CSV table of C-alpha atoms in Angstrom, one decimal:
chain,number,residue,atom,x,y,z
W,71,UNK,CA,182.1,-77.1,-37.8
W,72,UNK,CA,180.4,-75.2,-35.0
W,73,UNK,CA,181.4,-71.8,-33.8
W,74,UNK,CA,180.1,-70.3,-30.4
W,75,UNK,CA,180.5,-66.9,-29.6
W,76,UNK,CA,179.8,-65.4,-25.9
W,77,UNK,CA,178.1,-61.9,-26.5
W,78,UNK,CA,178.7,-58.7,-24.2
W,79,UNK,CA,176.3,-55.6,-23.9
W,80,UNK,CA,179.0,-53.6,-25.3
W,81,UNK,CA,178.8,-55.3,-28.8
W,82,UNK,CA,175.4,-53.7,-29.3
W,83,UNK,CA,174.8,-50.3,-30.8
W,84,UNK,CA,172.1,-48.4,-32.6
W,85,UNK,CA,173.9,-48.9,-36.0
W,86,UNK,CA,173.6,-52.6,-36.6
W,87,UNK,CA,176.8,-54.7,-36.6
W,88,UNK,CA,177.1,-57.7,-38.8
W,89,UNK,CA,179.2,-60.4,-36.9
W,90,UNK,CA,178.5,-63.3,-39.2
W,91,UNK,CA,177.5,-63.7,-42.9
W,92,UNK,CA,177.6,-66.5,-45.6
W,93,UNK,CA,175.6,-67.5,-48.6
W,94,UNK,CA,172.6,-68.7,-46.2
W,95,UNK,CA,172.8,-66.5,-43.0
W,96,UNK,CA,173.3,-62.9,-41.9
W,97,UNK,CA,173.3,-62.1,-38.1
W,98,UNK,CA,173.2,-58.5,-37.0
W,99,UNK,CA,173.6,-57.0,-33.6
W,100,UNK,CA,171.9,-53.8,-32.8
W,101,UNK,CA,170.0,-51.7,-30.1
W,102,UNK,CA,166.7,-50.1,-30.2
W,103,UNK,CA,166.5,-46.5,-29.3
W,104,UNK,CA,164.8,-47.9,-26.1
W,105,UNK,CA,168.1,-49.4,-25.3
W,106,UNK,CA,166.9,-52.8,-25.7
W,107,UNK,CA,169.5,-55.1,-27.3
W,108,UNK,CA,168.5,-57.3,-30.3
W,109,UNK,CA,169.9,-60.0,-32.6
W,110,UNK,CA,168.5,-60.2,-36.2
W,111,UNK,CA,169.2,-63.5,-37.9
W,112,UNK,CA,168.3,-63.6,-41.7
W,113,UNK,CA,168.2,-66.9,-43.8
W,114,UNK,CA,167.1,-67.1,-47.4
W,115,UNK,CA,163.6,-67.2,-46.5
W,116,UNK,CA,163.1,-64.5,-43.9
W,117,UNK,CA,164.3,-63.1,-40.6
W,118,UNK,CA,163.7,-63.3,-36.7
W,119,UNK,CA,164.7,-60.6,-34.2
W,120,UNK,CA,165.5,-61.7,-30.7
W,121,UNK,CA,165.9,-59.8,-27.5
W,122,UNK,CA,168.8,-61.8,-26.0
W,123,UNK,CA,168.9,-60.1,-22.6
W,124,UNK,CA,165.2,-59.6,-22.1
W,125,UNK,CA,163.7,-63.0,-21.3
W,126,UNK,CA,165.1,-64.0,-24.8
W,127,UNK,CA,161.9,-62.8,-26.4
W,128,UNK,CA,161.4,-63.5,-30.1
W,129,UNK,CA,160.2,-59.9,-31.1
W,130,UNK,CA,159.7,-60.4,-34.8
W,131,UNK,CA,159.2,-63.2,-37.2
W,132,UNK,CA,158.9,-62.9,-41.0
W,133,UNK,CA,159.2,-65.6,-43.7
W,134,UNK,CA,158.4,-65.4,-47.4
W,135,UNK,CA,157.2,-61.8,-46.9
W,136,UNK,CA,154.5,-62.7,-44.6
W,137,UNK,CA,154.7,-61.1,-41.1
W,138,UNK,CA,153.9,-63.9,-38.4
W,139,UNK,CA,153.9,-61.3,-35.4
W,140,UNK,CA,150.7,-60.2,-33.9
W,141,UNK,CA,149.6,-56.7,-34.7
W,142,UNK,CA,150.2,-54.6,-31.4
W,143,UNK,CA,150.7,-51.1,-30.0
W,144,UNK,CA,154.3,-51.0,-29.6
W,145,UNK,CA,156.9,-49.6,-32.4
W,146,UNK,CA,159.6,-51.0,-30.4
W,147,UNK,CA,160.4,-53.2,-27.4
W,148,UNK,CA,160.7,-51.3,-24.1
W,149,UNK,CA,163.0,-52.3,-21.2
W,150,UNK,CA,160.5,-53.2,-18.5
W,151,UNK,CA,159.8,-55.8,-15.9
W,152,UNK,CA,156.2,-56.4,-16.7
W,153,UNK,CA,155.2,-58.1,-20.1
W,154,UNK,CA,152.1,-56.0,-20.4
W,155,UNK,CA,154.4,-52.9,-20.6
W,156,UNK,CA,155.9,-54.3,-23.9
W,157,UNK,CA,153.4,-56.7,-25.2
W,158,UNK,CA,154.2,-56.7,-28.8
W,159,UNK,CA,156.5,-59.9,-29.4
W,160,UNK,CA,156.0,-63.0,-31.6
W,161,UNK,CA,156.7,-65.2,-28.6
W,162,UNK,CA,157.9,-65.1,-24.9
W,163,UNK,CA,158.7,-67.7,-22.1
W,164,UNK,CA,155.9,-67.4,-19.7
W,165,UNK,CA,156.5,-68.8,-16.1
W,166,UNK,CA,158.7,-70.3,-14.6
W,167,UNK,CA,157.5,-70.6,-11.0
W,168,UNK,CA,153.9,-69.2,-11.9
W,169,UNK,CA,152.4,-68.8,-15.2
W,170,UNK,CA,149.2,-67.3,-16.7
W,171,UNK,CA,146.7,-64.7,-15.5
W,172,UNK,CA,146.6,-64.4,-11.8
W,173,UNK,CA,143.6,-64.7,-9.9
W,174,UNK,CA,142.7,-62.2,-7.1
W,175,UNK,CA,144.2,-64.6,-4.6
W,176,UNK,CA,147.4,-65.2,-6.5
W,177,UNK,CA,150.6,-63.1,-5.9
W,178,UNK,CA,152.6,-63.5,-9.1
W,179,UNK,CA,152.8,-61.0,-11.9
W,180,UNK,CA,150.9,-61.6,-15.2
W,181,UNK,CA,152.5,-64.6,-17.0
W,182,UNK,CA,155.2,-65.1,-14.4
W,183,UNK,CA,158.5,-63.9,-13.3
W,184,UNK,CA,160.7,-64.9,-16.5
W,185,UNK,CA,159.0,-62.8,-19.3
W,186,UNK,CA,161.4,-59.9,-19.1
W,187,UNK,CA,164.1,-61.7,-17.0
W,188,UNK,CA,167.5,-60.0,-17.5
W,189,UNK,CA,169.7,-62.8,-18.6
W,190,UNK,CA,173.0,-63.3,-17.2
W,191,UNK,CA,174.8,-64.8,-20.3
W,192,UNK,CA,174.0,-65.0,-24.0
W,193,UNK,CA,175.6,-66.6,-26.9
W,194,UNK,CA,175.4,-67.5,-30.6
W,195,UNK,CA,176.3,-70.8,-32.1
W,196,UNK,CA,176.9,-71.1,-36.1
W,197,UNK,CA,177.0,-74.0,-38.3
W,198,UNK,CA,176.6,-74.2,-42.0
W,199,UNK,CA,172.9,-75.2,-41.7
W,200,UNK,CA,171.8,-73.4,-38.4
W,201,UNK,CA,172.0,-70.4,-36.2
W,202,UNK,CA,171.3,-71.0,-32.6
W,203,UNK,CA,170.8,-68.1,-29.9
W,204,UNK,CA,171.3,-69.3,-26.3
W,205,UNK,CA,171.3,-67.9,-22.8
W,206,UNK,CA,171.4,-68.5,-19.2
W,207,UNK,CA,169.5,-66.9,-16.3
W,208,UNK,CA,170.0,-67.8,-12.5
W,209,UNK,CA,167.0,-66.9,-10.4
W,210,UNK,CA,167.5,-66.9,-6.6
W,211,UNK,CA,165.2,-65.3,-4.1
W,212,UNK,CA,166.1,-65.3,-0.4
W,213,UNK,CA,163.7,-67.8,1.6
W,214,UNK,CA,162.4,-68.9,-1.7
W,215,UNK,CA,163.5,-70.8,-4.8
W,216,UNK,CA,166.7,-70.9,-7.0
W,217,UNK,CA,166.8,-72.2,-10.6
W,218,UNK,CA,169.0,-72.1,-13.8
W,219,UNK,CA,167.0,-71.4,-17.0
W,220,UNK,CA,168.4,-71.8,-20.4
W,221,UNK,CA,166.4,-70.6,-23.3
W,222,UNK,CA,167.1,-70.9,-26.9
W,223,UNK,CA,166.0,-70.4,-30.2
W,224,UNK,CA,167.3,-71.7,-33.6
W,225,UNK,CA,166.7,-71.0,-37.3
W,226,UNK,CA,167.9,-73.6,-39.9
W,227,UNK,CA,169.0,-72.9,-43.4
W,228,UNK,CA,166.2,-72.5,-46.1
W,229,UNK,CA,163.6,-72.8,-43.1
W,230,UNK,CA,160.2,-70.9,-42.5
W,231,UNK,CA,159.9,-72.1,-38.9
W,232,UNK,CA,161.9,-71.9,-35.7
W,233,UNK,CA,162.6,-73.9,-32.8
W,234,UNK,CA,162.0,-72.5,-29.3
W,235,UNK,CA,163.5,-74.2,-26.3
W,236,UNK,CA,163.4,-73.9,-22.6
W,237,UNK,CA,165.5,-75.9,-20.1
W,238,UNK,CA,164.9,-75.6,-16.4
W,239,UNK,CA,166.9,-76.9,-13.5
W,240,UNK,CA,166.0,-76.8,-9.6
W,241,UNK,CA,169.0,-75.6,-7.8
W,242,UNK,CA,167.3,-75.6,-4.4
W,243,UNK,CA,167.3,-78.6,-1.9
W,244,UNK,CA,163.6,-78.9,-1.9
W,245,UNK,CA,160.9,-79.8,-4.5
W,246,UNK,CA,160.2,-76.5,-6.8
W,247,UNK,CA,156.9,-75.8,-8.6
W,248,UNK,CA,157.1,-75.4,-12.3
W,249,UNK,CA,154.7,-73.9,-14.5
W,250,UNK,CA,155.7,-73.1,-18.3
W,251,UNK,CA,154.1,-71.9,-21.4
W,252,UNK,CA,155.8,-71.1,-24.6
W,253,UNK,CA,153.6,-68.1,-25.5
W,254,UNK,CA,153.2,-67.7,-29.1
W,255,UNK,CA,151.5,-64.6,-30.7
W,256,UNK,CA,150.6,-65.4,-34.2
W,257,UNK,CA,149.3,-62.6,-36.5
W,258,UNK,CA,145.5,-62.6,-37.1
W,259,UNK,CA,144.6,-64.7,-40.2
W,260,UNK,CA,141.4,-63.3,-41.9
W,261,UNK,CA,138.9,-66.1,-42.6
W,262,UNK,CA,141.6,-68.4,-41.2
W,263,UNK,CA,140.6,-72.1,-40.7
W,264,UNK,CA,141.9,-74.2,-37.8
W,265,UNK,CA,143.3,-77.6,-38.4
W,266,UNK,CA,144.9,-80.0,-36.0
W,267,UNK,CA,145.5,-83.7,-35.1
W,268,UNK,CA,143.6,-83.0,-31.9
W,269,UNK,CA,139.7,-83.3,-32.2
W,270,UNK,CA,137.9,-79.9,-32.5
W,271,UNK,CA,135.8,-80.7,-29.4
W,272,UNK,CA,138.9,-80.9,-27.2
W,273,UNK,CA,139.0,-77.0,-27.5
W,274,UNK,CA,136.6,-75.5,-24.9
W,275,UNK,CA,135.6,-71.9,-24.4
W,276,UNK,CA,137.3,-70.5,-21.3
W,277,UNK,CA,134.9,-70.1,-18.5
W,278,UNK,CA,137.1,-67.8,-16.1
W,279,UNK,CA,137.1,-64.2,-17.1
W,280,UNK,CA,140.6,-62.6,-16.2
W,281,UNK,CA,140.6,-59.2,-14.6
W,282,UNK,CA,142.2,-57.5,-17.7
W,283,UNK,CA,139.2,-58.6,-19.9
W,284,UNK,CA,136.1,-56.3,-20.0
W,285,UNK,CA,133.2,-58.1,-21.7
W,286,UNK,CA,130.4,-56.4,-23.6
W,287,UNK,CA,126.8,-57.8,-23.7
W,288,UNK,CA,127.6,-58.6,-27.5
W,289,UNK,CA,130.7,-60.7,-26.2
W,290,UNK,CA,128.5,-62.6,-23.8
W,291,UNK,CA,125.8,-63.2,-26.4
W,292,UNK,CA,128.3,-64.4,-28.9
W,293,UNK,CA,130.1,-66.8,-26.5
W,294,UNK,CA,126.8,-68.1,-25.2
W,295,UNK,CA,126.3,-69.2,-28.8
W,296,UNK,CA,129.7,-71.1,-29.0
W,297,UNK,CA,128.7,-72.9,-25.7
W,298,UNK,CA,125.6,-74.0,-27.0
W,299,UNK,CA,127.4,-75.1,-30.2
W,300,UNK,CA,129.9,-77.2,-27.9
W,301,UNK,CA,127.0,-79.1,-26.3
W,302,UNK,CA,126.4,-80.5,-29.8
W,303,UNK,CA,130.2,-81.2,-30.2
W,304,UNK,CA,130.9,-78.2,-32.4
W,305,UNK,CA,133.2,-75.3,-31.8
W,306,UNK,CA,134.7,-72.2,-33.7
W,307,UNK,CA,136.9,-73.5,-36.6
W,308,UNK,CA,136.9,-70.4,-38.9
W,309,UNK,CA,137.5,-66.8,-38.1
W,310,UNK,CA,134.6,-65.1,-39.8
W,311,UNK,CA,133.4,-62.5,-37.2
W,312,UNK,CA,136.4,-60.2,-36.3
W,313,UNK,CA,133.9,-57.5,-34.8
W,314,UNK,CA,133.1,-60.1,-32.2
W,315,UNK,CA,136.6,-60.7,-31.3
W,316,UNK,CA,137.0,-57.2,-29.9
W,317,UNK,CA,137.1,-58.8,-26.3
W,318,UNK,CA,139.5,-61.9,-26.6
W,319,UNK,CA,138.1,-65.3,-27.2
W,320,UNK,CA,140.0,-68.1,-25.7
W,321,UNK,CA,139.7,-71.8,-25.9
W,322,UNK,CA,141.5,-74.3,-23.5
W,323,UNK,CA,142.3,-77.9,-24.4
W,324,UNK,CA,143.3,-80.4,-21.6
W,325,UNK,CA,145.2,-83.5,-21.5
W,326,UNK,CA,146.5,-83.4,-25.1
W,327,UNK,CA,148.4,-86.6,-24.6
W,328,UNK,CA,145.1,-88.5,-24.6
W,329,UNK,CA,144.9,-87.6,-28.4
W,330,UNK,CA,148.5,-87.8,-29.7
W,331,UNK,CA,152.0,-87.9,-28.8
W,332,UNK,CA,153.0,-85.1,-31.1
W,333,UNK,CA,150.6,-82.1,-31.5
W,334,UNK,CA,150.4,-80.4,-34.8
W,335,UNK,CA,148.1,-77.4,-35.1
W,336,UNK,CA,147.6,-75.1,-37.9
W,337,UNK,CA,145.6,-71.9,-39.0
W,338,UNK,CA,145.4,-71.8,-42.8
W,339,UNK,CA,144.4,-68.7,-44.9
W,340,UNK,CA,142.3,-68.7,-48.0
W,341,UNK,CA,145.3,-66.8,-49.5
W,342,UNK,CA,147.4,-70.0,-49.5
W,343,UNK,CA,149.6,-69.7,-46.7
W,344,UNK,CA,149.3,-71.0,-43.2
W,345,UNK,CA,150.9,-71.2,-39.6
W,346,UNK,CA,151.9,-74.3,-38.0
W,347,UNK,CA,153.0,-75.2,-34.5
W,348,UNK,CA,154.1,-78.6,-33.3
W,349,UNK,CA,155.3,-80.1,-29.9
W,350,UNK,CA,155.3,-83.1,-27.7
W,351,UNK,CA,152.2,-83.7,-25.6
W,352,UNK,CA,154.5,-85.4,-23.0
W,353,UNK,CA,155.9,-82.2,-22.2
W,354,UNK,CA,152.9,-79.9,-23.0
W,355,UNK,CA,149.6,-81.5,-22.0
W,356,UNK,CA,147.6,-78.2,-22.3
W,357,UNK,CA,146.9,-75.9,-25.1
W,358,UNK,CA,145.3,-72.5,-25.4
W,359,UNK,CA,143.9,-70.9,-28.6
W,360,UNK,CA,143.9,-67.2,-28.4
W,361,UNK,CA,141.8,-65.0,-30.7
W,362,UNK,CA,141.7,-61.0,-30.6
W,363,UNK,CA,140.9,-58.4,-33.1
W,364,UNK,CA,140.8,-54.7,-32.4
W,365,UNK,CA,142.4,-51.7,-34.5
W,366,UNK,CA,145.5,-51.8,-32.1
W,367,UNK,CA,145.9,-55.7,-31.3
W,368,UNK,CA,145.0,-58.6,-33.7
W,369,UNK,CA,146.0,-62.1,-32.9
W,370,UNK,CA,145.0,-65.7,-33.7
W,371,UNK,CA,147.4,-68.0,-32.1
W,372,UNK,CA,146.3,-71.6,-33.2
W,373,UNK,CA,147.7,-73.1,-30.2
W,374,UNK,CA,149.9,-71.9,-27.1
W,375,UNK,CA,151.6,-75.0,-25.6
W,376,UNK,CA,151.7,-75.1,-21.7
W,377,UNK,CA,152.2,-77.4,-18.8
W,378,UNK,CA,148.8,-76.4,-17.4
W,379,UNK,CA,146.0,-74.0,-18.0
W,380,UNK,CA,147.1,-70.3,-18.2
W,381,UNK,CA,144.7,-69.4,-15.2
W,382,UNK,CA,147.4,-68.8,-12.7
W,383,UNK,CA,149.3,-70.7,-9.9
W,384,UNK,CA,146.4,-71.4,-7.6
W,385,UNK,CA,144.1,-72.8,-10.4
W,386,UNK,CA,146.8,-75.1,-11.5
W,387,UNK,CA,147.4,-76.2,-8.0
W,388,UNK,CA,143.7,-77.0,-7.3
W,389,UNK,CA,143.4,-78.7,-10.7
W,390,UNK,CA,146.4,-81.0,-9.9
W,391,UNK,CA,148.2,-79.8,-13.0
W,392,UNK,CA,151.1,-78.1,-11.3
W,393,UNK,CA,154.5,-79.8,-12.0
W,394,UNK,CA,157.0,-80.3,-9.2
W,395,UNK,CA,160.9,-80.4,-9.9
W,396,UNK,CA,162.9,-82.2,-7.4
W,397,UNK,CA,166.2,-81.0,-6.2
W,398,UNK,CA,168.8,-81.1,-9.1
W,399,UNK,CA,166.0,-82.1,-11.5
W,400,UNK,CA,165.8,-80.5,-14.9
W,401,UNK,CA,163.2,-80.4,-17.6
W,402,UNK,CA,163.7,-79.5,-21.3
W,403,UNK,CA,160.5,-78.0,-23.5
W,404,UNK,CA,160.7,-77.6,-27.2
W,405,UNK,CA,158.3,-76.2,-29.7
W,406,UNK,CA,158.5,-75.7,-33.6
W,407,UNK,CA,156.4,-73.0,-34.9
W,408,UNK,CA,156.3,-70.9,-38.0
W,409,UNK,CA,155.1,-70.7,-41.6
W,410,UNK,CA,153.8,-74.0,-43.2
């Protein structure tokens, strides 16, 4: 039997409050000292921490004693409007009207307007084998667009992965642009090897350089080597040079639907564990592979699913990959990611 509970901000306090517990699950509500509300859901294999009112970010994920979340500079989430001011989560919803790193001609914020959105409503659904965190956010701008977004994340019994979903409905009387990316930030896997049902050569080194990236000569020399290898049909498949990832290294894969209906992408550790992400290429035709290693920030996302490349609104429009939602049309996107 399913039980649905609508939450109120007054339910959250700095002292954790348990609102559901059985042999498999425990659900706590609490508030960080930064005043950010959080939901911790624990199953028999690990736990997730979700920020229900702040874009429904998935702040932390841990299974079988392994932290899946990127190493970052933040000890706790901050209540902000810009994702860069609290960039420490496992995953966030990037978009909806615009997405990615804006060019100098773009007018949208980094990764779009939804990342830190203050959700209107949030709820929990319980059953014997699953806990779902859901929410709604109505975006409306005068002389602009209006949409309804319904993000959700679910954790099943004895599972070591989660399902992240986003439903978007156009509430305006004209067509509306849609750019969405499920931005997953996996922890760096030392000597990790990439594996996928997508050919290695599909992942091409990003040519554009976002404004927040400050490349060094060593970085240019290293990426030139990758470019030369790609001419021969080879690419980076194993993480062996962390000193050269101090400026992010990004690969882009286009039109994933040419290769498979369901993408399955992994990064595997020589220590015996691995991270896996899977999704429909009908919904997500583009993928980003993000690698970075510094003392403060370490990440190796095997793939970040998107409806287009993460190079900003104007780049997607020029490339013809910008989606358009008709009046009253809605789309739903889902990704499964976690420990293998």
